[in-house]
């Protein structure tokens, strides 16, 4: 039976497929080239046309701004003349015309003058202006009708009133009006005059905009369109077809003309409405930028001149505010749009609006859209023809070369493989002719070698592949899952978190990351053993696995920490509900080895993308929130806030400084004296740590004690305090201050150290100080986590010679049954009950109850925070044993303590209190 395949049909040959593929590829390349050229080249050329429009608009604005700047400079000079020249009318009549009649500016400076406030120039004279204007022949003439006592004057004119609210050197431009001689639009630049920071009048320069039309026409001519301008009130300053934008009136046989506003033109021509809307919206934007207090300024301006409407006044104030901004962009602002049909050109156009910040004028440049498109199409077609010709030539020669180099040798190799083998003969695998000296010969040689080796090792290789796949699957599972609970581990959780971020970015939804830590898990491990702890973790993992959806992830990160990814949450409320479900789930006792265990959890939550948008920050934020939940009392949930991160950073800085300061001797102990009330004698002092930071100065304990406790550095800090107290005790004894005890505050972290007692005794031995000299102050919170263990430790401390005091009594949660079991000798009433003792009956009752209860248990009582004589007298009346506070003595360095009480050993309590207060103050 022949194994040779039949002859390949022509349409199935490689040559045909190669030729067909090259043809298709060529067509695709031609099409792609056409699309790229059509899109990219056209877009580029159209953008270049937009840049040309922008440059043209800026050039037009620059030409107008040049004339504006000249007028502003002239107005400021006139204001300076009005402020500085002597009040001599003849001098004013000589100087002002000379300034106005500059030859190079006669074509647009058509008038100006100085307009003093009433009685500012001549006492008793209200109207005293100096104004010159050009007549129909262009000559400057002095106009005195503004000073006519029977006229309305000029102090309430719309161009005058705003000057009262401007700043020195600030030029305010009026709304446009018509020149009675040339019927060209005009505007007035007003600069206020001041003497000794008091407004004394205005200086003005009248500017003719007769040349504005030619500037706009010449500037827009090369674009094939046209340009026009409107003033601050959107009143036309120039327009190509003035019949549309001007209205004529006849007053006393005199013909007058006036430009209309864009709103009025839009009412006549619907096609102009979109442009009118944009110009109106620009003015609304300026008006909305005026704050409430500046709106009152606008109302004042409008009230002073009937010619100024409230809307116009608001635009004037907006112009003032824009000029006073230190960093405002002095270049023209640009807004662009496309109009489907222009009423003048009759075709689609590009409309660009250039806003001049100094005057709030708008220059509108209109260009035909088809001009840019036609130009771009011509260039794009030329590029396409050139590229097509190049690709045709390259494709032809490439086809000839590939046929000779690839297809013909390949046909020969196929023919060798198709050679028939006689039936019945023992045959081997057909091998290729590998005698060619090119890559095909090399290919044939390696094909032959590989084929032989493949046949020989096929079965063994298949077996090895199967075994390896099984091993890889097992290793992958072990690498990505927690061996105790079977939940995803930290590595897989981070991968799922990356996937959740990518999915949330793609679909634009939020998700939440939860960190959960089991409260007091270490106690369960220590009391019930690690096997019970592991079983508890498995039971918790089993419950947690049933809380989420299939798209969510629950993982064990290590120890008693679990983490969740809750995908596709709509709001924060969804995350809150899930947290409540977790807390409720763990409230049910968990059975472990026949014991029902109640376990709480502290949960931290962070939201993507509200809090962070990357994996590391989300994990860190959730961890921060979880520790905040622990700090807030445990068995609760906290959502991440920016304040948590800032607090953590601050704590890190404090921790770094603490570690460095412990080695640099930046700490010092202050001592606050303790007195008896009955015997009025010094019985001790409380050691209070002070941190003298070299850069930040004195840092109070409430800023760093909590950080030291969280980091464990409180142990080293506590050892330093005890060691320094021992050194100071020996100095007290040498100074003759005997029979006193130094009270030292003990942190809950220190108290729970296994070697706490041994470390205390070691430090005392190193400094040769007896434990009888030390009183340890322990808070209620330090002993309530494990009462029996705490009692054992307190008893050991008492047996070693230390005196024990319950600090801040009344603020914690210890019961009387525990209090009578504690081996303590003293109770300290918290200062919160003493601070308003003389005025608060509740505090009096609580204080009296603590004293009586403590005495009934055989305990001494010390009241801390005593600051007044009334508080001291009340405590004496209630037979309190000891007193401490600013009234009897402020905290002081050891040297000052020695100096005070070495000299005051035999003085009374009252005398000593006065001495201490005067020294420490």
mmCIF file of C-alpha atoms in Angstrom, residues 1 354 418:
data_model
loop_
_atom_site.group_PDB
_atom_site.id
_atom_site.type_symbol
_atom_site.label_atom_id
_atom_site.label_comp_id
_atom_site.label_asym_id
_atom_site.label_seq_id
_atom_site.Cartn_x
_atom_site.Cartn_y
_atom_site.Cartn_z
ATOM 1 C CA UNK A 1 0.000 0.000 0.000
ATOM 2 C CA UNK A 354 -9.684 85.301 21.611
ATOM 3 C CA UNK A 418 7.125 11.888 -1.574
#
